[in-house]
Tab-separated table of C-alpha atoms in Angstrom:
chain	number	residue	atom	x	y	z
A	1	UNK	CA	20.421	5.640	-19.057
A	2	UNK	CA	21.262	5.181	-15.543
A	3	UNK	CA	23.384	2.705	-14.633
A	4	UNK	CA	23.400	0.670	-11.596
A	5	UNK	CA	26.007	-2.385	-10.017
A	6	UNK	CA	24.706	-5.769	-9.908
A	7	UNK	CA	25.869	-8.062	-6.920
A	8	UNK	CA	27.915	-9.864	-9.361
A	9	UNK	CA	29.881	-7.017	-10.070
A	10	UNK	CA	28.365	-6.279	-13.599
A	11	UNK	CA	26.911	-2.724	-14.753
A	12	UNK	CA	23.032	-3.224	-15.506
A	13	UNK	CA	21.409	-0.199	-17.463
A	14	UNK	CA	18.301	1.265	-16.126
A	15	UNK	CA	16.577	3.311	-19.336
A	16	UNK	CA	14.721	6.598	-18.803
A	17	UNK	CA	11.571	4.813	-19.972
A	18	UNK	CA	11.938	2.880	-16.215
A	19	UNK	CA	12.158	6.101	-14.432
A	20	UNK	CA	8.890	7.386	-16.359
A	21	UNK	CA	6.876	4.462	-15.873
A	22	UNK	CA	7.702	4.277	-12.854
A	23	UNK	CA	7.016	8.030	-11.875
A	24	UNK	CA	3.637	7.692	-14.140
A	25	UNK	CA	2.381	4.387	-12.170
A	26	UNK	CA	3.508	6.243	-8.594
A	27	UNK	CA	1.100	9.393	-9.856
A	28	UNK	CA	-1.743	7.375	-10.490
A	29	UNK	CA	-2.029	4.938	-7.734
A	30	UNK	CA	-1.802	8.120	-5.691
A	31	UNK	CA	-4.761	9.635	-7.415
A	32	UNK	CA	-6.309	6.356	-6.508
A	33	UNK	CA	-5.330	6.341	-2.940
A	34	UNK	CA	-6.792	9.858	-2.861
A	35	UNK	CA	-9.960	8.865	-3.506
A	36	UNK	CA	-9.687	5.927	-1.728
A	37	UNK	CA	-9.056	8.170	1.774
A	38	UNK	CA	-11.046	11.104	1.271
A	39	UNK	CA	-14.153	9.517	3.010
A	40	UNK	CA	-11.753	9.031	6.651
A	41	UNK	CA	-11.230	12.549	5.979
A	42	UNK	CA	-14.549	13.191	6.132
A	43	UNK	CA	-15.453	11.221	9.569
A	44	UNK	CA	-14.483	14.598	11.662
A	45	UNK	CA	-18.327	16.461	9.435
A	46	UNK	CA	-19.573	13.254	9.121
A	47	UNK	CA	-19.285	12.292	13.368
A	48	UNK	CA	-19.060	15.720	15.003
A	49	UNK	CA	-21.475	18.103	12.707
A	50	UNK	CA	-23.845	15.726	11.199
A	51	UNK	CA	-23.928	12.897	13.946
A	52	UNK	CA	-23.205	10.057	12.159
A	53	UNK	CA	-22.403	7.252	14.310
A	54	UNK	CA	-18.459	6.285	14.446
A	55	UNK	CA	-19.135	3.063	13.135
A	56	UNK	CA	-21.231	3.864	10.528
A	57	UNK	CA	-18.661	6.549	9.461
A	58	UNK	CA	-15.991	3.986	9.560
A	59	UNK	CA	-17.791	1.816	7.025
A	60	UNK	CA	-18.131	4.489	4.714
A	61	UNK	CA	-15.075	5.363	4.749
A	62	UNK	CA	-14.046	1.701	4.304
A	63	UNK	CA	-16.470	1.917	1.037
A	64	UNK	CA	-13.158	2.245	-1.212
A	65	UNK	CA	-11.385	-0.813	0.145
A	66	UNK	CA	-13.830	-3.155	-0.280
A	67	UNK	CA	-14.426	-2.450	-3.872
A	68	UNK	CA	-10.500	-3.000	-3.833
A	69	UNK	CA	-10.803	-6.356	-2.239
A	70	UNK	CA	-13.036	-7.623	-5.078
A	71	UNK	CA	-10.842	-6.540	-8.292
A	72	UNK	CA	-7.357	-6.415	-7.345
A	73	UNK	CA	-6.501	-9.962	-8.629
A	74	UNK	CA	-9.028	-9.416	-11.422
A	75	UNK	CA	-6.422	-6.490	-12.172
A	76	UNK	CA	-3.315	-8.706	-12.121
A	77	UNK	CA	-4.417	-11.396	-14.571
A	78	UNK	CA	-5.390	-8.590	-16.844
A	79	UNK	CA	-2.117	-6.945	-16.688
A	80	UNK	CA	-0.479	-10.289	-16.840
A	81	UNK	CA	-2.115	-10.712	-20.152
A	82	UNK	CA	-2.216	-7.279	-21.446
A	83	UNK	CA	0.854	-5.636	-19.624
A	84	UNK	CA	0.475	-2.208	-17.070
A	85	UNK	CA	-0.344	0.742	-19.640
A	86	UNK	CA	-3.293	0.024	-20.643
A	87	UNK	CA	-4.750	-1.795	-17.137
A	88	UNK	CA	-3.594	1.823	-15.223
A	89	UNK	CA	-4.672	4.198	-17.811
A	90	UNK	CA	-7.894	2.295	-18.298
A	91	UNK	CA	-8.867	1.852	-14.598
A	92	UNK	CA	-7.479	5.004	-13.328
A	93	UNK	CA	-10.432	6.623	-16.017
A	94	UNK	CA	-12.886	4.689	-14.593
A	95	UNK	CA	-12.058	5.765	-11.108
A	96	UNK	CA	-12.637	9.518	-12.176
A	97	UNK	CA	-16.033	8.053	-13.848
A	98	UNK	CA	-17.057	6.787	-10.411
A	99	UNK	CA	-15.544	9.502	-8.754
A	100	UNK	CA	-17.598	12.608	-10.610
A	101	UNK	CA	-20.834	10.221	-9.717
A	102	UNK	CA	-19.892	10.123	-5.970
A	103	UNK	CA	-19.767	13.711	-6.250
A	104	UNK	CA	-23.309	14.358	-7.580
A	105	UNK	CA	-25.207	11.806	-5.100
A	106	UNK	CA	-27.155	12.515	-1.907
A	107	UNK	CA	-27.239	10.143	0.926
A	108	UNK	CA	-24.802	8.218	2.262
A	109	UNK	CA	-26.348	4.595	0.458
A	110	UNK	CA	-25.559	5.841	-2.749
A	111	UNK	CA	-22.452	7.069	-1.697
A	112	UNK	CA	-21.158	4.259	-0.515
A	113	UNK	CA	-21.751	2.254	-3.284
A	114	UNK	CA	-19.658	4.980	-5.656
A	115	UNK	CA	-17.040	4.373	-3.568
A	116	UNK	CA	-17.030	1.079	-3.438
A	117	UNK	CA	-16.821	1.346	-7.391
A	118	UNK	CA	-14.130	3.712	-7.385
A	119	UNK	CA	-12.128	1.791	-5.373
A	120	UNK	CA	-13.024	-1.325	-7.418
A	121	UNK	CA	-11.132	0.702	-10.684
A	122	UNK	CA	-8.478	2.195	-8.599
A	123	UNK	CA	-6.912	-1.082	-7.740
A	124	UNK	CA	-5.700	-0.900	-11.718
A	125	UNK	CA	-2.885	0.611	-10.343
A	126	UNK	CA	-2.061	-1.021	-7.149
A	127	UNK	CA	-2.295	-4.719	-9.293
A	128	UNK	CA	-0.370	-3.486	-12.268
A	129	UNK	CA	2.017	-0.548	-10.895
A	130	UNK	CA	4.141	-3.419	-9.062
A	131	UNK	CA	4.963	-5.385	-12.350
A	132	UNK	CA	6.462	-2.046	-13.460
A	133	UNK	CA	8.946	-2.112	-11.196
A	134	UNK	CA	9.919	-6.036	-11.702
A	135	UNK	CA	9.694	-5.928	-15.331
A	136	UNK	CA	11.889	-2.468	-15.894
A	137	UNK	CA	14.420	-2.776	-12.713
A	138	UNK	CA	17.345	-5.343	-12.290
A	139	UNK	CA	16.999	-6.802	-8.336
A	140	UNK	CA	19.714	-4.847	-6.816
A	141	UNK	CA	17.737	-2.153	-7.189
A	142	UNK	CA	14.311	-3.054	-7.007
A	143	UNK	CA	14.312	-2.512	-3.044
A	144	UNK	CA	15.222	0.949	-3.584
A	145	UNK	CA	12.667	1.443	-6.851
A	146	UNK	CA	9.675	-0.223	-4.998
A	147	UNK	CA	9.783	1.413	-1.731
A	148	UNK	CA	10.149	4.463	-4.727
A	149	UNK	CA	6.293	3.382	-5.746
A	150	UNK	CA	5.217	2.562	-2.421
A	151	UNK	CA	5.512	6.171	-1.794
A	152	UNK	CA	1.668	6.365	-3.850
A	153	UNK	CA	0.083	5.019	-1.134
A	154	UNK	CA	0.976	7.976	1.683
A	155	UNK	CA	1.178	10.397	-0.992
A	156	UNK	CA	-2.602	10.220	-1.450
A	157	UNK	CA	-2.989	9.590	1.959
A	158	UNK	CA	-1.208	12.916	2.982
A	159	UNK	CA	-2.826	14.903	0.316
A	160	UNK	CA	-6.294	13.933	0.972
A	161	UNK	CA	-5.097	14.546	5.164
A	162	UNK	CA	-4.769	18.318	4.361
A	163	UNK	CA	-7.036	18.859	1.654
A	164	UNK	CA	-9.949	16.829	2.009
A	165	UNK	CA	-11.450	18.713	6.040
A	166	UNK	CA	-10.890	22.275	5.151
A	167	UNK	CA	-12.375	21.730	1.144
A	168	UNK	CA	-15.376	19.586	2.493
A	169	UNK	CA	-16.008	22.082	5.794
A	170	UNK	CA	-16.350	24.918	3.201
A	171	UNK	CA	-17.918	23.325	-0.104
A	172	UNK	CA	-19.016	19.981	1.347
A	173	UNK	CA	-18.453	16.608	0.331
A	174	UNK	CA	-18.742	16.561	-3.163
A	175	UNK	CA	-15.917	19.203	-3.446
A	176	UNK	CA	-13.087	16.922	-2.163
A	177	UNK	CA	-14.793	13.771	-4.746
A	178	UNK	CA	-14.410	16.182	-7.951
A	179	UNK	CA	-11.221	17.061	-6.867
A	180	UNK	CA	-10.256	13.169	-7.330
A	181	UNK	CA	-11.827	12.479	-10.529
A	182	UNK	CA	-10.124	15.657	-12.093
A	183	UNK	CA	-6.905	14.456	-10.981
A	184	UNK	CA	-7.903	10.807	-11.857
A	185	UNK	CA	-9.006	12.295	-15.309
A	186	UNK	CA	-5.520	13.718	-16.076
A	187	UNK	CA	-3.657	10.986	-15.085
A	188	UNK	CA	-5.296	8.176	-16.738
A	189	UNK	CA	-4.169	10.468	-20.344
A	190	UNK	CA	-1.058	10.663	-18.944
A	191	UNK	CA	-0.532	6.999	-18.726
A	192	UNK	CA	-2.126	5.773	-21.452
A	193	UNK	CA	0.769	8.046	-23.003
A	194	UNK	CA	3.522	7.821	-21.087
A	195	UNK	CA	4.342	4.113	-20.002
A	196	UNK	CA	5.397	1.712	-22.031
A	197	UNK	CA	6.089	-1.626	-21.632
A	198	UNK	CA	9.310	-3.689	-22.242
A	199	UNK	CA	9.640	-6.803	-24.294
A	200	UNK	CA	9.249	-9.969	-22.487
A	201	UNK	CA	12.025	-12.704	-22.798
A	202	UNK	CA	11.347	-15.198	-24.773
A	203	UNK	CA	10.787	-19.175	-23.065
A	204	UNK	CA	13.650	-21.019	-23.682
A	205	UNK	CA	14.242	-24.378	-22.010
A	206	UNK	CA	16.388	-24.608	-19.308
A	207	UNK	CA	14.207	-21.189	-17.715
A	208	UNK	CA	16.050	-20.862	-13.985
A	209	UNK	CA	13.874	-21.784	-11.242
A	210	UNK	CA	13.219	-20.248	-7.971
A	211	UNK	CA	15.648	-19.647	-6.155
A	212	UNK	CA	16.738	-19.029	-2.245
A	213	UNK	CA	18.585	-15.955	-1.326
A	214	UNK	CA	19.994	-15.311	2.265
A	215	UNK	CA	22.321	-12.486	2.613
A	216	UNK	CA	23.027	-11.814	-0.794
A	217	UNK	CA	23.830	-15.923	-1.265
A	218	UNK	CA	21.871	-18.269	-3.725
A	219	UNK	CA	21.461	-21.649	-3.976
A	220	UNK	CA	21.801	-23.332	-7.532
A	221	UNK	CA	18.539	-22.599	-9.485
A	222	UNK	CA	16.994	-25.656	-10.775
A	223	UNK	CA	15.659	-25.819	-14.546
A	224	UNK	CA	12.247	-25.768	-15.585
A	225	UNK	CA	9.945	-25.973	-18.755
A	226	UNK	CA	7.670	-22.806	-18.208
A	227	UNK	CA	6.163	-20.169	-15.729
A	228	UNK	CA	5.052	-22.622	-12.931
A	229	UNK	CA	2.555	-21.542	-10.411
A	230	UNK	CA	5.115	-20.436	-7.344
A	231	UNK	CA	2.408	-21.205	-4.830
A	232	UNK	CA	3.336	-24.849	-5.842
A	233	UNK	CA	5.394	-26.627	-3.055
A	234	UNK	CA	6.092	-23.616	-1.521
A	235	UNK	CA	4.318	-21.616	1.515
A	236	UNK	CA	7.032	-18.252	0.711
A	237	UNK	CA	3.858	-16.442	-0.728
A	238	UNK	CA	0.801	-17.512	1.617
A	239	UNK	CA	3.408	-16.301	4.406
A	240	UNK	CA	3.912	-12.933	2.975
A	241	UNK	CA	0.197	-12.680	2.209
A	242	UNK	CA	-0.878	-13.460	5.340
A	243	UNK	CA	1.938	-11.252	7.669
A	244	UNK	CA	0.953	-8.504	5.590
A	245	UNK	CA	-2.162	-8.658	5.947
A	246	UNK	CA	-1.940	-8.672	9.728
A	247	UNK	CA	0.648	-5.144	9.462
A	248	UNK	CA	-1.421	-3.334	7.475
A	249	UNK	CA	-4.312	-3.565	10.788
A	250	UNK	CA	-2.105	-0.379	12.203
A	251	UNK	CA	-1.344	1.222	8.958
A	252	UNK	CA	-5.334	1.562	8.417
A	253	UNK	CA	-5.838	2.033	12.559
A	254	UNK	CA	-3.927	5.264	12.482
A	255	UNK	CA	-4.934	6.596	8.885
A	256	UNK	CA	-8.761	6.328	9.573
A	257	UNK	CA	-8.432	7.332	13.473
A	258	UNK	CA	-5.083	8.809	14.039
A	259	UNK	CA	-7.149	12.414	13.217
A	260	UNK	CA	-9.945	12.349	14.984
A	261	UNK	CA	-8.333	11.311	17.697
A	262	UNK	CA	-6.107	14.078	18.280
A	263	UNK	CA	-9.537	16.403	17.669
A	264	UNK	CA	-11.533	14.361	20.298
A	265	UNK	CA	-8.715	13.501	22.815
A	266	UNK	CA	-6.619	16.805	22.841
A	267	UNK	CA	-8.963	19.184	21.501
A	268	UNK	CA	-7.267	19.241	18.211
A	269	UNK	CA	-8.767	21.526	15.387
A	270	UNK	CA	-9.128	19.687	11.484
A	271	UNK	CA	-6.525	21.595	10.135
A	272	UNK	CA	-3.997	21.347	12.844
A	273	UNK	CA	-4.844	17.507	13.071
A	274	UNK	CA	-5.095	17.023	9.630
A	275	UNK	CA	-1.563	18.450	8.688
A	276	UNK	CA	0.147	16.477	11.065
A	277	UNK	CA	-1.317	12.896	9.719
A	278	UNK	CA	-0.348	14.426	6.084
A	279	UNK	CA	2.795	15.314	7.737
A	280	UNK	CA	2.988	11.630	9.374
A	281	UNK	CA	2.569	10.529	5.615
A	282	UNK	CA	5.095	12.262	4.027
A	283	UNK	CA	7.888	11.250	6.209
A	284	UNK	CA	6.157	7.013	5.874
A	285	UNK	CA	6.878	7.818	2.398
A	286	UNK	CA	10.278	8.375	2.590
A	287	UNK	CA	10.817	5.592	5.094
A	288	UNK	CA	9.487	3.305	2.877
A	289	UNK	CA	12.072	4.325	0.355
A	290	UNK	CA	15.037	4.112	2.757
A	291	UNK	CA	14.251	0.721	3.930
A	292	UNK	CA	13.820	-0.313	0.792
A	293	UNK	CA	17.563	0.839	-0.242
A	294	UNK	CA	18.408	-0.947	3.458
A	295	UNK	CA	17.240	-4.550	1.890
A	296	UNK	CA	19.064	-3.992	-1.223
A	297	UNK	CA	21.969	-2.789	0.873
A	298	UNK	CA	21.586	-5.774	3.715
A	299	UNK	CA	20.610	-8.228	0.538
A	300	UNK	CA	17.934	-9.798	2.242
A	301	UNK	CA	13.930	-8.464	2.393
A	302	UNK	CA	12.919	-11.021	5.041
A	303	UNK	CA	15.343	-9.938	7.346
A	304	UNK	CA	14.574	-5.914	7.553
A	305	UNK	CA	10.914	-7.616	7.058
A	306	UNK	CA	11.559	-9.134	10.484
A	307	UNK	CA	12.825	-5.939	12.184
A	308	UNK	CA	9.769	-3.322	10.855
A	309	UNK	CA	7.196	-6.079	12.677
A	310	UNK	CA	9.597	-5.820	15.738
A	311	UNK	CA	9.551	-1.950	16.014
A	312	UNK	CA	5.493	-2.184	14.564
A	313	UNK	CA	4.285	-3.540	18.532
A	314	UNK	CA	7.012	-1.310	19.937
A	315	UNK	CA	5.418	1.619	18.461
A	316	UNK	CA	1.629	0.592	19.029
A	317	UNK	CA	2.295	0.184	22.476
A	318	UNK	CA	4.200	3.620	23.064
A	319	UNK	CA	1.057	5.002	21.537
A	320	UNK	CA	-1.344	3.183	23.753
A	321	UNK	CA	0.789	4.474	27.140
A	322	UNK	CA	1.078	8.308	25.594
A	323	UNK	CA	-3.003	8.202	24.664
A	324	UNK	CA	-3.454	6.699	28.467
A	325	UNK	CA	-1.567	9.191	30.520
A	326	UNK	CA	-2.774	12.060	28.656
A	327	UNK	CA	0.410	13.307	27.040
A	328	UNK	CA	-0.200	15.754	24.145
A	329	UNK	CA	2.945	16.631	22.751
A	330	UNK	CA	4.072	12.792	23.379
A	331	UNK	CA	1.477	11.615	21.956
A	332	UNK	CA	1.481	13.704	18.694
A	333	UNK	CA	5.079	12.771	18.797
A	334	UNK	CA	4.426	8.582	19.234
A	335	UNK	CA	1.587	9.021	16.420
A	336	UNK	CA	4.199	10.410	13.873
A	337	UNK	CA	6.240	7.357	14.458
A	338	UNK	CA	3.786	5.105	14.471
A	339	UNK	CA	2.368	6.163	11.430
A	340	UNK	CA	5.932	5.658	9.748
A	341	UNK	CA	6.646	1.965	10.916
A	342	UNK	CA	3.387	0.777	10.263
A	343	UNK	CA	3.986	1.413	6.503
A	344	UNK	CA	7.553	0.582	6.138
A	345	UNK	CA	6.468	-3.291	5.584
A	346	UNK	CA	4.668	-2.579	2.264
A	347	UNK	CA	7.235	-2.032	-0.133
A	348	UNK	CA	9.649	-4.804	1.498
A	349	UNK	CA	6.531	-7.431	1.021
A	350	UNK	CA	5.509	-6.191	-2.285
A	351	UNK	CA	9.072	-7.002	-3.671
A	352	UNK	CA	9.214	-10.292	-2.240
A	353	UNK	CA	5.683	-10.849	-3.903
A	354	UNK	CA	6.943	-9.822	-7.024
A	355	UNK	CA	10.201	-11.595	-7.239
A	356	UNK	CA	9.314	-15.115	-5.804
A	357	UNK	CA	6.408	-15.487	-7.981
A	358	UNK	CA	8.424	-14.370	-11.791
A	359	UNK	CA	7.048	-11.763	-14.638
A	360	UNK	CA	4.487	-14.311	-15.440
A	361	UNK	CA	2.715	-14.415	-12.106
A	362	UNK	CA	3.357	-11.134	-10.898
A	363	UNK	CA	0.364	-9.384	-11.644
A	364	UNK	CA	-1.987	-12.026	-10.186
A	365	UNK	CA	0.780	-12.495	-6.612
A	366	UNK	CA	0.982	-8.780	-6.060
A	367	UNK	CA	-3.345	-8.741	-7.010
A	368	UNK	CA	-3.740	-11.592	-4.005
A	369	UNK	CA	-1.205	-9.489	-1.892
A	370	UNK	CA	-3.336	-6.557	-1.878
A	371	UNK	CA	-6.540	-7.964	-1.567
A	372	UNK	CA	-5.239	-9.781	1.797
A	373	UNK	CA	-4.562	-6.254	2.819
A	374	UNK	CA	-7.104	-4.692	1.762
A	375	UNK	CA	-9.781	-7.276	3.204
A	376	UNK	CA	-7.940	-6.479	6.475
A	377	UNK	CA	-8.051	-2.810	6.057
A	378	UNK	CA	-11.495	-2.793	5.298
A	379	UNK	CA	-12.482	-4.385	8.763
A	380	UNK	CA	-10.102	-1.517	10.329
A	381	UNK	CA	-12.879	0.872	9.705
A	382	UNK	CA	-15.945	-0.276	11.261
A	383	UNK	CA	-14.348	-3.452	12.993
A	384	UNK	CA	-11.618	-0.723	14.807
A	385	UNK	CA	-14.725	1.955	14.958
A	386	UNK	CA	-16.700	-0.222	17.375
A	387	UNK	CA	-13.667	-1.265	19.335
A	388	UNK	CA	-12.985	2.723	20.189
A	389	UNK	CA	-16.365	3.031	20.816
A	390	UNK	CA	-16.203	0.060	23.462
A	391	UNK	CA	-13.009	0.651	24.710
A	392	UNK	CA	-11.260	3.901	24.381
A	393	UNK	CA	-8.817	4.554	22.190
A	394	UNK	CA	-5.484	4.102	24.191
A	395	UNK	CA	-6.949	0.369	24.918
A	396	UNK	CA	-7.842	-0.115	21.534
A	397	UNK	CA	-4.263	0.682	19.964
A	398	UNK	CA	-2.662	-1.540	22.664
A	399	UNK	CA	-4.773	-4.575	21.127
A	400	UNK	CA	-3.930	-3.357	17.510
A	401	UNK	CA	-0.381	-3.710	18.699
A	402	UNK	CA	-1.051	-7.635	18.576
A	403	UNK	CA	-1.438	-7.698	15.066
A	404	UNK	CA	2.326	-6.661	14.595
A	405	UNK	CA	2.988	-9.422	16.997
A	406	UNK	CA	1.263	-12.114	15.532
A	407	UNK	CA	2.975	-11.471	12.099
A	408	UNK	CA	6.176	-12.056	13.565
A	409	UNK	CA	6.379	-15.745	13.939
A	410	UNK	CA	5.213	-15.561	9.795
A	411	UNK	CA	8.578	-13.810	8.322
A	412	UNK	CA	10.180	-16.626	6.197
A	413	UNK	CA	13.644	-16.996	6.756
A	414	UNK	CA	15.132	-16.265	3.721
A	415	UNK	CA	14.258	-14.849	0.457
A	416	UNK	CA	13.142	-16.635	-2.390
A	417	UNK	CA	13.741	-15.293	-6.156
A	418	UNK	CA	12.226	-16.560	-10.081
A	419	UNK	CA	13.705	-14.752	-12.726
């Protein structure tokens, strides 16, 4: 066992079984987001070589997040009930189902509607992969341990980024969609034997309450009789929801586009382009994780909450001025660091999610959380498509940089915590 420090000066044990659950949930919401991205990795066939309108291509490729949008709180009450094993093993096998069909359709109808289904199973993982985390890590570190699992997310991304152009430009579509149900396939064994879950505490009276936490201060918790429903005289969650729901807009603005941009603006080639968005993931990945350890180390989520949205318009807005006066290098440069704030947010929110709604909510918070941002992201596609279309995309980024901005007034103040 690894042992950590609490804030009260106490040694809390975190068991190998954490680290494997956690490494198992990480694996398989990544297999998800694979197959969630391959189809913007197909928008540079799709647009230049087969003519598909951008828009069009934009909405398939936002197939997979709208199939998200209508399970992921389904998800969370399951894995509420039932705990994570079985709701990640189970829907990560259904994604490969859905994912092997995808591969053995023609036209893009039929298509779309696999991948709407296999997005509708792979958010089995992004509901339950969060409670992991809550129910196996003590809270000074589960900054540190989710910005750990918000690495699936980019992981996928990056993966499908340098796989998915160069498979699909020499074996076609379905190549890249068998590739994700194989690796869906394996996984969802590999759960179903690897994570466990660990005993819940049994209800007493006198259960703590929620409680407020600014700068690694709390105010007395008050006593209650049960799990209470934490959106109960209390805006903390809606706020969350809703500000990151607004900061995913660039997360989604640069996955999607980011690549074809650099091929249509700068004369990119797939390969080229592609490695530098899975490059661009890699390196969100592992900011996630540091700013994570930052709001375990500054003691407040909120407040590093508060600084990502800052440096999220900065960022937008460099990227705008570097696409408008033609800069190459700069703007390759800009795109890398976009790219990286605009998913540093997600593992901050996700923990405040998780803590100020409690084990017995958790599924169903962090299930509402994601399908706020995934109802946003799946507007990025064909909602940010036509916008490019309209406007160019150095105009276009500048306006996605007032999504960032609009979040900012949203950032509670303080943190809020139910054991």
């Amino acid at each position: 066992m690894a042992a950590v420090t609490a804030a009260n000066g106490t040694r809390e044990a975190v068991p190998a079984a954490a680290w494997r659950a956690l490494g198992l949930s990480i694996a398989a919401q990544a297999s998800g987001s694979f197959l969630v991205a391959t189809p913007a990795y197909l928008i540079p066939l799709l647009h230049l070589e087969r003519g598909l309108p951008l828009a069009q291509a934009g909405l398939l490729s936002a197939a997979p997040s709208f199939g998200m949008v209508l399970t992921l709180v389904a998800w969370g009450a399951v894995a509420d009930r039932y705990g994570e094993r079985w709701v990640i093993s189970g829907g990560i096998a259904l994604t490969a189902v859905f994912a092997f069909a995808a591969a053995a359709v023609s036209g893009y109808a039929a298509l779309g509607i696999l991948l709407l289904l296999g997005g509708a199973a792979a958010a089995s993982s992004s509901s339950a992969s969060g409670r992991v985390v809550t129910a196996w890590f003590p809270r000074s570190r589960r900054g540190l341990a989710m910005g750990i699992r918000q690495m699936s997310q980019p992981l996928g991304v990056s993966v499908a980024a340098l796989v998915v152009p160069s498979l699909a430009a020499h074996a076609g579509i379905a190549a890249p969609l068998l590739l994700a149900g194989s690796l869906a396939a394996v996984l969802a064994l590999a759960c179903a034997a690897g994570i466990t879950t660990p005993s819940r505490p049994q209800a007493t009276q006198g259960v703590q309450g929620t409680r407020a936490i600014q700068g690694g201060g709390s105010t007395p918790a008050t006593a209650e009789a049960g799990p209470v429903n934490p959106y109960r005289n209390s805006f903390f969650l809606t706020r969350i929801h809703l500000l990151s729901a607004l900061l995913v807009v660039p997360q989604f603005t640069l996955s999607t586009f980011g690549m074809i941009w650099l091929i249509t603006a700068f004369g990119w080639n797939a390969a080229a382009a592609g490695a530098l968005i899975a490059a661009a993931q890699f390196i969100g990945a592992v900011g996630r994780i540091l700013v994570g350890h930052l709001s375990d180390r500054v003691g407040s989520r909120t407040r590093v909450l508060r600084w990502v949205a800052v440096s999220g318009v900065v960022v937008m807005l460099a990227l705008a001025g570097a696409g408008a006066l033609h800069w190459p290098a700069a703007s390759a440069v800009v795109l890398v660091i976009a790219s990286t704030v605009s998913v540093a947010d997600n593992g901050l929110s996700f923990t405040s999610v998780a803590e100020a709604s409690g084990r017995a909510w958790s599924g169903k918070a962090l299930g509402i959380q994601n399908t706020g941002q995934f109802i946003a992201a799946s507007v990025v596609g064909p909602g940010i498509g036509a916008l490019i279309t309209a406007v160019g995309y150095p105009f276009a980024f500048a306006l996605v940089a007032l999504t960032p901005l609009a979040s900012i007034p949203l950032v509670p103040g303080q943190d809020r915590q139910r054991p």
